[in-house]
XYZ file of N, CA, C and O in Angstrom:
764
model
N 34.308 18.384 -8.415
C 33.785 17.168 -7.823
C 32.881 17.550 -6.646
O 33.264 18.342 -5.799
N 31.700 16.970 -6.611
C 30.750 17.228 -5.537
C 31.059 16.299 -4.365
O 31.269 15.098 -4.544
N 31.120 16.847 -3.162
C 31.405 16.078 -1.950
C 30.248 16.195 -0.973
O 29.409 17.090 -1.083
N 30.250 15.309 0.000
C 29.277 15.391 1.087
C 29.518 16.713 1.808
O 30.658 17.036 2.158
N 28.470 17.502 2.030
C 28.669 18.755 2.764
C 29.098 18.469 4.204
O 28.779 17.415 4.764
N 29.834 19.393 4.791
C 30.328 19.203 6.159
C 29.214 18.865 7.144
O 29.422 18.108 8.084
N 28.036 19.424 6.918
C 26.927 19.151 7.844
C 26.054 17.980 7.382
O 24.993 17.735 7.935
N 26.529 17.204 6.401
C 25.731 16.111 5.849
C 26.005 14.741 6.424
O 25.416 13.754 5.987
N 26.876 14.653 7.412
C 27.263 13.343 7.940
C 26.225 12.739 8.884
O 26.266 11.546 9.167
N 25.268 13.542 9.346
C 24.187 13.009 10.186
C 23.025 12.480 9.343
O 22.108 11.858 9.861
N 23.088 12.683 8.038
C 22.067 12.193 7.121
C 22.066 10.665 7.119
O 23.139 10.051 7.127
N 20.899 10.020 7.084
C 20.872 8.549 6.987
C 21.537 8.086 5.686
O 21.284 8.653 4.624
N 22.382 7.079 5.785
C 23.008 6.503 4.589
C 21.940 5.757 3.794
O 21.005 5.199 4.364
N 22.086 5.761 2.486
C 21.105 5.125 1.607
C 21.042 3.617 1.841
O 22.051 2.928 1.742
N 19.861 3.117 2.163
C 19.647 1.684 2.306
C 20.122 1.088 3.616
O 20.041 -0.119 3.805
N 20.631 1.915 4.541
C 21.147 1.408 5.810
C 20.387 2.032 6.980
O 19.722 3.051 6.821
N 20.543 1.443 8.142
C 19.962 2.003 9.365
C 20.952 2.916 10.070
O 20.754 3.246 11.235
N 22.019 3.296 9.392
C 23.083 4.111 9.959
C 23.093 5.484 9.313
O 22.679 5.651 8.170
N 23.650 6.452 10.036
C 23.916 7.749 9.431
C 25.154 7.623 8.545
O 25.882 6.611 8.604
N 25.416 8.645 7.770
C 26.636 8.648 6.954
C 27.878 8.602 7.840
O 28.849 7.923 7.514
N 27.861 9.296 8.983
C 28.997 9.262 9.926
C 29.193 7.846 10.466
O 30.306 7.338 10.541
N 28.107 7.202 10.854
C 28.206 5.832 11.364
C 28.690 4.877 10.276
O 29.464 3.952 10.552
N 28.273 5.110 9.055
C 28.731 4.281 7.941
C 30.224 4.473 7.720
O 30.955 3.503 7.490
N 30.706 5.713 7.819
C 32.146 5.960 7.711
C 32.893 5.282 8.865
O 33.951 4.686 8.653
N 32.341 5.351 10.068
C 32.970 4.674 11.205
C 33.048 3.168 10.941
O 34.048 2.521 11.275
N 32.018 2.602 10.344
C 32.014 1.180 9.995
C 33.124 0.875 8.988
O 33.842 -0.122 9.133
N 33.286 1.723 7.982
C 34.366 1.530 7.009
C 35.715 1.569 7.725
O 36.575 0.702 7.511
N 35.908 2.564 8.581
C 37.176 2.689 9.301
C 37.443 1.458 10.156
O 38.564 0.936 10.183
N 36.417 0.985 10.858
C 36.568 -0.222 11.672
C 36.951 -1.420 10.806
O 37.864 -2.181 11.145
N 36.232 -1.611 9.708
C 36.534 -2.758 8.855
C 37.955 -2.700 8.333
O 38.706 -3.674 8.448
N 38.359 -1.575 7.757
C 39.707 -1.473 7.200
C 40.766 -1.643 8.290
O 41.770 -2.330 8.092
N 40.536 -1.033 9.446
C 41.491 -1.150 10.543
C 41.596 -2.566 11.081
O 42.698 -3.089 11.291
N 40.458 -3.213 11.280
C 40.487 -4.582 11.804
C 41.022 -5.558 10.766
O 41.708 -6.514 11.113
N 40.735 -5.330 9.486
C 41.312 -6.199 8.454
C 42.831 -6.084 8.480
O 43.535 -7.090 8.355
N 43.357 -4.884 8.653
C 44.808 -4.710 8.755
C 45.355 -5.448 9.970
O 46.391 -6.121 9.887
N 44.654 -5.359 11.091
C 45.127 -6.034 12.307
C 45.115 -7.552 12.173
O 45.907 -8.241 12.806
N 44.241 -8.087 11.334
C 44.190 -9.533 11.138
C 45.480 -10.080 10.552
O 45.842 -11.230 10.799
N 46.161 -9.276 9.766
C 47.411 -9.723 9.142
C 48.661 -9.160 9.793
O 49.756 -9.636 9.536
N 48.531 -8.130 10.620
C 49.717 -7.442 11.119
C 50.397 -8.161 12.273
O 51.602 -8.058 12.431
N 49.661 -8.881 13.069
C 50.250 -9.563 14.212
C 50.897 -10.882 13.822
O 50.471 -11.539 12.875
N 51.905 -11.268 14.556
C 52.597 -12.518 14.277
C 51.800 -13.725 14.774
O 52.024 -14.840 14.326
N 50.869 -13.494 15.695
C 50.098 -14.597 16.275
C 48.652 -14.508 15.814
O 47.982 -13.494 16.013
N 48.163 -15.564 15.225
C 46.787 -15.608 14.714
C 45.837 -15.866 15.877
O 46.081 -16.713 16.725
N 44.760 -15.095 15.917
C 43.719 -15.321 16.910
C 42.413 -15.613 16.190
O 42.242 -15.261 15.028
N 41.523 -16.298 16.862
C 40.193 -16.551 16.322
C 39.323 -15.369 16.712
O 38.960 -15.220 17.873
N 39.041 -14.518 15.782
C 38.235 -13.336 16.046
C 39.038 -12.090 15.752
O 40.206 -12.145 15.359
N 38.382 -10.952 15.940
C 39.050 -9.674 15.752
C 39.851 -9.339 17.000
O 39.617 -9.877 18.086
N 40.813 -8.434 16.870
C 41.611 -8.005 18.019
C 40.659 -7.563 19.128
O 39.700 -6.828 18.868
N 40.893 -8.006 20.346
C 39.956 -7.724 21.439
C 40.069 -6.297 21.975
O 40.374 -6.060 23.137
N 39.815 -5.339 21.104
C 39.794 -3.940 21.507
C 38.387 -3.584 21.961
O 37.401 -4.139 21.472
N 38.289 -2.643 22.863
C 36.991 -2.248 23.381
C 36.221 -1.446 22.344
O 36.737 -0.513 21.747
N 34.967 -1.839 22.113
C 34.097 -1.070 21.241
C 33.228 -0.163 22.100
O 32.952 -0.469 23.260
N 32.842 0.940 21.540
C 31.966 1.855 22.262
C 30.907 2.392 21.316
O 31.031 2.298 20.099
N 29.869 2.939 21.900
C 28.778 3.523 21.137
C 28.646 4.975 21.549
O 28.250 5.256 22.679
N 28.991 5.925 20.657
C 28.878 7.335 21.025
C 27.440 7.758 21.307
O 27.201 8.616 22.128
N 26.486 7.138 20.617
C 25.080 7.442 20.833
C 24.397 6.144 21.256
O 24.389 5.180 20.480
N 23.863 6.077 22.479
C 23.223 4.833 22.922
C 22.171 4.353 21.924
O 21.417 5.139 21.362
N 22.189 3.046 21.676
C 21.240 2.459 20.758
C 21.663 2.492 19.305
O 20.945 2.022 18.432
N 22.835 3.060 19.017
C 23.317 3.150 17.638
C 24.462 2.163 17.421
O 24.809 1.403 18.318
N 25.086 2.213 16.281
C 26.161 1.304 15.899
C 27.355 1.409 16.856
O 27.701 2.500 17.304
N 27.948 0.260 17.186
C 29.170 0.244 17.986
C 30.368 0.360 17.056
O 30.285 0.004 15.888
N 31.473 0.828 17.574
C 32.681 0.930 16.772
C 33.892 1.179 17.631
O 33.778 1.471 18.820
N 35.051 1.054 17.046
C 36.313 1.309 17.737
C 36.997 2.536 17.156
O 37.521 3.364 17.874
N 36.995 2.664 15.842
C 37.653 3.787 15.176
C 36.586 4.788 14.743
O 35.961 4.635 13.695
N 36.369 5.804 15.570
C 35.335 6.804 15.303
C 35.957 8.122 14.908
O 36.839 8.625 15.601
N 35.497 8.703 13.816
C 35.941 10.063 13.496
C 35.335 11.034 14.505
O 34.322 10.722 15.138
N 35.955 12.187 14.662
C 35.426 13.191 15.589
C 33.953 13.437 15.303
O 33.531 13.494 14.153
N 33.174 13.591 16.356
C 31.723 13.732 16.209
C 31.308 14.926 15.367
O 30.315 14.864 14.671
N 32.060 16.003 15.423
C 31.674 17.181 14.641
C 32.573 17.383 13.426
O 32.576 18.449 12.818
N 33.298 16.333 13.035
C 34.213 16.433 11.901
C 33.451 16.646 10.604
O 32.405 16.043 10.381
N 34.005 17.492 9.772
C 33.448 17.709 8.441
C 34.085 16.751 7.441
O 34.846 15.840 7.801
N 33.812 16.975 6.192
C 34.221 16.067 5.130
C 35.731 15.910 5.035
O 36.236 14.800 4.873
N 36.478 17.003 5.149
C 37.936 16.894 5.032
C 38.513 15.975 6.108
O 39.363 15.123 5.821
N 38.061 16.118 7.344
C 38.548 15.264 8.432
C 38.135 13.817 8.192
O 38.916 12.883 8.411
N 36.903 13.604 7.733
C 36.434 12.244 7.452
C 37.324 11.585 6.398
O 37.722 10.427 6.544
N 37.666 12.328 5.352
C 38.509 11.774 4.298
C 39.942 11.553 4.788
O 40.594 10.583 4.372
N 40.433 12.404 5.684
C 41.757 12.187 6.269
C 41.789 10.908 7.100
O 42.763 10.156 7.056
N 40.726 10.667 7.853
C 40.620 9.422 8.637
C 40.630 8.216 7.709
O 41.337 7.229 7.945
N 39.850 8.293 6.641
C 39.776 7.193 5.682
C 41.126 6.959 5.021
O 41.563 5.805 4.873
N 41.812 8.024 4.655
C 43.132 7.901 4.039
C 44.114 7.202 4.977
O 44.861 6.310 4.564
N 44.092 7.573 6.244
C 45.020 6.995 7.220
C 44.753 5.505 7.437
O 45.668 4.674 7.389
N 43.494 5.152 7.667
C 43.170 3.756 7.966
C 43.268 2.904 6.702
O 43.756 1.775 6.746
N 42.841 3.440 5.564
C 42.993 2.718 4.308
C 44.455 2.478 3.971
O 44.837 1.394 3.519
N 45.300 3.478 4.222
C 46.736 3.329 4.002
C 47.340 2.252 4.874
O 48.259 1.529 4.455
N 46.828 2.120 6.082
C 47.287 1.063 6.986
C 47.000 -0.312 6.393
O 47.871 -1.190 6.358
N 45.775 -0.511 5.884
C 45.437 -1.803 5.282
C 46.306 -2.069 4.058
O 46.822 -3.183 3.889
N 46.509 -1.073 3.216
C 47.354 -1.242 2.024
C 48.761 -1.654 2.435
O 49.340 -2.597 1.866
N 49.327 -0.994 3.435
C 50.694 -1.298 3.874
C 50.805 -2.710 4.439
O 51.760 -3.436 4.143
N 49.822 -3.100 5.233
C 49.873 -4.431 5.835
C 49.707 -5.510 4.766
O 50.441 -6.506 4.759
N 48.760 -5.337 3.850
C 48.565 -6.327 2.783
C 49.838 -6.448 1.943
O 50.241 -7.552 1.564
N 50.502 -5.336 1.683
C 51.703 -5.344 0.846
C 52.896 -5.992 1.531
O 53.787 -6.514 0.845
N 52.938 -5.980 2.856
C 54.134 -6.449 3.556
C 53.949 -7.708 4.386
O 54.937 -8.289 4.848
N 52.726 -8.166 4.584
C 52.503 -9.382 5.371
C 53.065 -10.591 4.629
O 53.043 -10.640 3.393
N 53.574 -11.561 5.367
C 54.056 -12.775 4.699
C 52.932 -13.421 3.883
O 51.776 -13.414 4.295
N 53.262 -13.967 2.715
C 52.234 -14.524 1.828
C 51.408 -15.642 2.457
O 50.273 -15.865 2.070
N 51.970 -16.332 3.444
C 51.240 -17.440 4.059
C 50.471 -17.019 5.318
O 49.848 -17.850 5.971
N 50.486 -15.749 5.638
C 49.764 -15.264 6.821
C 48.271 -15.319 6.549
O 47.803 -14.871 5.520
N 47.516 -15.875 7.481
C 46.071 -16.046 7.347
C 45.393 -15.333 8.506
O 45.801 -15.473 9.661
N 44.348 -14.578 8.207
C 43.563 -13.901 9.230
C 42.342 -14.708 9.611
O 42.236 -15.905 9.314
N 41.401 -14.052 10.254
C 40.157 -14.691 10.670
C 38.978 -13.880 10.146
O 39.020 -12.646 10.119
N 37.933 -14.562 9.750
C 36.658 -13.937 9.412
C 35.590 -15.022 9.481
O 35.872 -16.180 9.160
N 34.370 -14.667 9.903
C 33.329 -15.699 9.987
C 32.954 -16.301 8.636
O 32.373 -17.376 8.586
N 33.296 -15.640 7.522
C 32.971 -16.164 6.192
C 34.159 -16.834 5.524
O 34.199 -16.971 4.307
N 35.135 -17.261 6.309
C 36.325 -17.927 5.798
C 37.570 -17.166 6.209
O 37.584 -15.944 6.209
N 38.599 -17.887 6.592
C 39.822 -17.255 7.077
C 40.629 -16.702 5.910
O 41.126 -17.452 5.074
N 40.755 -15.364 5.830
C 41.298 -14.705 4.640
C 42.813 -14.623 4.582
O 43.487 -14.427 5.581
N 43.318 -14.741 3.368
C 44.708 -14.434 3.081
C 44.777 -12.968 2.639
O 43.783 -12.248 2.704
N 45.955 -12.539 2.201
C 46.127 -11.134 1.813
C 45.176 -10.711 0.697
O 44.602 -9.628 0.741
N 45.000 -11.557 -0.307
C 44.145 -11.163 -1.431
C 42.686 -11.033 -0.999
O 41.974 -10.140 -1.472
N 42.242 -11.891 -0.105
C 40.864 -11.786 0.380
C 40.689 -10.522 1.211
O 39.697 -9.804 1.048
N 41.644 -10.220 2.095
C 41.510 -9.024 2.924
C 41.564 -7.753 2.084
O 40.820 -6.801 2.350
N 42.384 -7.731 1.072
C 42.411 -6.567 0.173
C 41.050 -6.426 -0.514
O 40.484 -5.325 -0.571
N 40.504 -7.527 -1.008
C 39.199 -7.488 -1.677
C 38.085 -7.108 -0.720
O 37.185 -6.339 -1.072
N 38.134 -7.622 0.504
C 37.128 -7.268 1.507
C 37.169 -5.763 1.783
O 36.125 -5.109 1.859
N 38.363 -5.218 1.927
C 38.502 -3.783 2.161
C 37.972 -2.963 1.000
O 37.260 -1.967 1.190
N 38.294 -3.376 -0.212
C 37.808 -2.661 -1.393
C 36.293 -2.701 -1.459
O 35.637 -1.679 -1.685
N 35.713 -3.873 -1.243
C 34.256 -4.019 -1.316
C 33.578 -3.168 -0.246
O 32.604 -2.458 -0.530
N 34.076 -3.213 0.982
C 33.490 -2.377 2.042
C 33.578 -0.896 1.665
O 32.625 -0.146 1.830
N 34.729 -0.495 1.147
C 34.940 0.906 0.802
C 34.016 1.363 -0.326
O 33.329 2.377 -0.193
N 33.975 0.617 -1.421
C 33.177 1.088 -2.554
C 31.677 0.996 -2.281
O 30.910 1.886 -2.672
N 31.247 -0.067 -1.608
C 29.808 -0.190 -1.333
C 29.322 0.895 -0.380
O 28.285 1.525 -0.611
N 30.068 1.112 0.694
C 29.609 2.106 1.664
C 29.843 3.533 1.177
O 29.127 4.445 1.586
N 30.821 3.737 0.294
C 30.942 5.041 -0.364
C 29.677 5.294 -1.174
O 29.115 6.395 -1.145
N 29.212 4.290 -1.871
C 27.957 4.382 -2.626
C 26.791 4.710 -1.685
O 25.967 5.579 -1.990
N 26.725 4.036 -0.540
C 25.641 4.273 0.418
C 25.659 5.715 0.927
O 24.609 6.348 1.071
N 26.858 6.240 1.193
C 26.996 7.607 1.702
C 26.689 8.630 0.609
O 25.892 9.555 0.812
N 27.315 8.475 -0.539
C 27.149 9.479 -1.590
C 25.739 9.486 -2.170
O 25.188 10.553 -2.445
N 25.143 8.330 -2.339
C 23.785 8.317 -2.901
C 22.779 8.924 -1.939
O 21.747 9.438 -2.372
N 23.077 8.930 -0.652
C 22.210 9.616 0.318
C 22.200 11.122 0.073
O 21.288 11.821 0.514
N 23.217 11.613 -0.631
C 23.335 13.041 -0.944
C 23.130 13.316 -2.435
O 23.557 14.355 -2.940
N 22.514 12.343 -3.122
C 22.236 12.465 -4.563
C 23.496 12.710 -5.386
O 23.481 13.445 -6.374
N 24.594 12.093 -4.966
C 25.860 12.173 -5.684
C 26.076 10.832 -6.377
O 26.110 9.784 -5.721
N 26.199 10.852 -7.703
C 26.418 9.623 -8.458
C 27.794 9.051 -8.145
O 28.785 9.791 -8.072
N 27.849 7.750 -7.974
C 29.116 7.072 -7.714
C 29.043 5.656 -8.284
O 28.041 4.968 -8.113
N 30.103 5.262 -8.945
C 30.274 3.889 -9.424
C 31.690 3.468 -9.087
O 32.639 4.180 -9.404
N 31.831 2.311 -8.457
C 33.159 1.773 -8.251
C 33.799 1.471 -9.598
O 33.119 1.045 -10.532
N 35.082 1.727 -9.717
C 35.798 1.506 -10.977
C 35.845 0.018 -11.311
O 36.192 -0.813 -10.461
N 35.528 -0.314 -12.545
C 35.483 -1.714 -12.975
C 36.803 -2.425 -12.723
O 36.815 -3.580 -12.297
N 37.932 -1.734 -12.958
C 39.231 -2.379 -12.792
C 39.566 -2.660 -11.326
O 40.452 -3.450 -11.022
N 38.855 -2.034 -10.415
C 39.019 -2.296 -8.983
C 37.960 -3.296 -8.513
O 38.257 -4.236 -7.774
N 36.743 -3.097 -8.947
C 35.625 -3.923 -8.498
C 35.717 -5.347 -9.046
O 35.488 -6.318 -8.319
N 36.050 -5.496 -10.313
C 36.023 -6.811 -10.956
C 36.915 -7.844 -10.260
O 36.453 -8.944 -9.948
N 38.202 -7.545 -9.987
C 39.020 -8.552 -9.305
C 38.524 -8.859 -7.887
O 38.620 -9.998 -7.422
N 37.985 -7.850 -7.211
C 37.454 -8.083 -5.859
C 36.206 -8.951 -5.919
O 36.023 -9.849 -5.089
N 35.363 -8.698 -6.888
C 34.169 -9.518 -7.100
C 34.581 -10.954 -7.416
O 34.045 -11.904 -6.825
N 35.554 -11.126 -8.294
C 36.051 -12.468 -8.623
C 36.593 -13.169 -7.386
O 36.378 -14.369 -7.203
N 37.306 -12.416 -6.541
C 37.991 -13.030 -5.406
C 37.032 -13.466 -4.302
O 37.154 -14.570 -3.765
N 36.086 -12.626 -3.903
C 35.268 -12.989 -2.740
C 33.800 -13.276 -3.063
O 33.049 -13.678 -2.170
N 33.417 -13.089 -4.316
C 32.069 -13.463 -4.774
C 32.201 -14.341 -6.022
O 31.656 -14.021 -7.082
N 32.923 -15.466 -5.921
C 33.206 -16.252 -7.127
C 31.958 -16.838 -7.785
O 31.990 -17.152 -8.974
N 30.875 -16.981 -7.050
C 29.658 -17.589 -7.609
C 28.606 -16.554 -8.003
O 27.501 -16.924 -8.393
N 28.950 -15.272 -7.895
C 27.986 -14.224 -8.251
C 27.716 -14.226 -9.749
O 28.599 -14.513 -10.548
N 26.488 -13.912 -10.093
C 26.127 -13.764 -11.501
C 26.953 -12.636 -12.094
O 27.077 -11.573 -11.495
N 27.527 -12.882 -13.271
C 28.385 -11.880 -13.897
C 27.810 -11.429 -15.225
O 27.259 -12.222 -15.986
N 27.935 -10.132 -15.469
C 27.563 -9.515 -16.738
C 28.774 -8.725 -17.209
O 29.874 -8.887 -16.671
N 28.576 -7.810 -18.124
C 29.684 -6.964 -18.556
C 29.799 -5.699 -17.704
O 30.565 -4.800 -18.021
N 29.064 -5.635 -16.587
C 29.083 -4.481 -15.690
C 29.411 -4.941 -14.263
O 28.520 -5.268 -13.487
N 30.714 -4.987 -13.895
C 31.088 -5.479 -12.567
C 30.470 -4.680 -11.422
O 30.161 -5.257 -10.372
N 30.294 -3.366 -11.607
C 29.694 -2.561 -10.541
C 28.262 -3.020 -10.276
O 27.880 -3.246 -9.126
N 27.473 -3.187 -11.308
C 26.106 -3.677 -11.138
C 26.119 -5.082 -10.541
O 25.283 -5.410 -9.687
N 27.065 -5.909 -10.966
C 27.165 -7.266 -10.426
C 27.449 -7.242 -8.923
O 26.885 -8.048 -8.169
N 28.312 -6.321 -8.470
C 28.596 -6.206 -7.038
C 27.373 -5.711 -6.277
O 27.037 -6.235 -5.217
N 26.697 -4.718 -6.828
C 25.468 -4.232 -6.178
C 24.430 -5.349 -6.092
O 23.745 -5.500 -5.077
N 24.325 -6.154 -7.138
C 23.384 -7.275 -7.151
C 23.780 -8.313 -6.108
O 22.931 -8.787 -5.334
N 25.061 -8.652 -6.056
C 25.543 -9.685 -5.124
C 25.381 -9.281 -3.663
O 25.331 -10.140 -2.787
N 25.280 -7.981 -3.411
C 25.199 -7.489 -2.025
C 23.836 -6.881 -1.688
O 23.722 -6.108 -0.739
N 22.818 -7.222 -2.455
C 21.460 -6.792 -2.138
C 21.212 -5.311 -2.269
O 20.414 -4.738 -1.539
N 21.848 -4.661 -3.245
C 21.699 -3.211 -3.406
C 21.037 -2.807 -4.717
O 21.149 -1.675 -5.131
N 20.364 -3.734 -5.366
C 19.594 -3.402 -6.562
C 18.117 -3.576 -6.228
O 17.783 -4.271 -5.253
N 17.226 -2.978 -7.007
C 15.800 -3.157 -6.723
C 15.385 -4.633 -6.676
O 14.573 -5.021 -5.833
N 15.964 -5.460 -7.532
C 15.596 -6.877 -7.564
C 16.165 -7.677 -6.396
O 15.615 -8.717 -6.029
N 17.272 -7.205 -5.784
C 17.909 -7.981 -4.709
C 17.861 -7.308 -3.350
O 18.373 -7.868 -2.370
N 17.270 -6.109 -3.266
C 17.264 -5.360 -2.003
C 16.735 -6.231 -0.873
O 15.694 -6.849 -0.974
N 17.508 -6.301 0.184
C 17.113 -7.056 1.363
C 17.466 -8.536 1.314
O 17.277 -9.240 2.302
N 17.978 -9.030 0.202
C 18.359 -10.441 0.098
C 19.593 -10.708 0.965
O 20.505 -9.885 1.049
N 19.601 -11.852 1.614
C 20.759 -12.254 2.416
C 21.928 -12.558 1.478
O 21.739 -13.087 0.386
N 23.125 -12.203 1.904
C 24.307 -12.455 1.093
C 25.518 -12.589 1.999
O 25.498 -12.156 3.158
N 26.564 -13.224 1.500
C 27.863 -13.234 2.172
C 28.921 -13.562 1.146
O 28.644 -14.145 0.099
N 30.114 -13.140 1.444
C 31.213 -13.405 0.537
C 31.984 -14.633 0.975
O 31.763 -15.152 2.063
N 32.888 -15.083 0.149
C 33.776 -16.202 0.461
C 35.162 -15.622 0.673
O 35.876 -15.340 -0.282
N 35.517 -15.414 1.940
C 36.836 -14.845 2.231
C 37.851 -15.918 2.578
O 38.924 -15.618 3.072
N 37.524 -17.175 2.310
C 38.455 -18.253 2.606
C 39.766 -18.093 1.864
O 39.808 -17.636 0.724
N 40.822 -18.499 2.525
C 42.171 -18.387 1.975
C 42.327 -19.250 0.732
O 41.795 -20.343 0.641
N 43.077 -18.745 -0.211
C 43.458 -19.535 -1.382
C 44.860 -20.111 -1.173
O 45.342 -20.878 -1.981
N 45.487 -19.716 -0.037
C 46.843 -20.208 0.259
C 46.852 -21.147 1.444
O 47.896 -21.579 1.877
N 45.697 -21.457 1.999
C 45.591 -22.329 3.161
C 44.549 -21.791 4.100
O 44.009 -20.714 3.894
N 44.199 -22.513 5.133
C 43.181 -22.051 6.077
C 41.796 -22.439 5.618
O 41.613 -23.211 4.678
N 40.800 -21.925 6.305
C 39.411 -22.290 6.039
C 38.863 -21.599 4.813
O 39.240 -20.491 4.491
N 37.952 -22.245 4.158
C 37.272 -21.695 3.015
C 35.790 -21.977 3.128
O 35.399 -23.059 3.525
N 34.976 -21.011 2.816
C 33.526 -21.190 2.837
C 33.127 -21.807 1.501
O 33.497 -21.323 0.454
N 32.366 -22.859 1.527
C 31.882 -23.493 0.275
C 30.402 -23.302 0.155
O 29.667 -23.182 1.024
């Protein structure tokens, strides 16, 4: 299996204004904050008020940053740890627990789908910057696409449908998009 070289994390991610390292930091932040949305007993409007910082002035802000000189193994260890946190919280949070998101207040299924979508899309952005082919698995992508992109055009290729819904195909590049993370068990829903 071909991986991002240890010195490849400063490379610009495909289609983004971020480096691959910054894109990984974004994934870590999303997965970590999604977990925090369900882990606390008290619901707040917004993300947990943790301090964000910018390691490089003028670049992306974040809270969960991998070590600046970390290679691929460390980056994947960080992803495993934070991704595992989201999996554990989604699996154990009460079914009626609702989080917050500007695109609809998510329940467990929405937060799981949001995490999957962030992970597979930005993995694609990172790996394609290094000419490494990547496709999210249909059995993972399809339910997430159904859950938070219910109005997206569907074909027999869920991966292409997700790329289309998120402005990552030649025909949709740069198109505005958002998902529907509204709860199916209560709370706000984006229509």
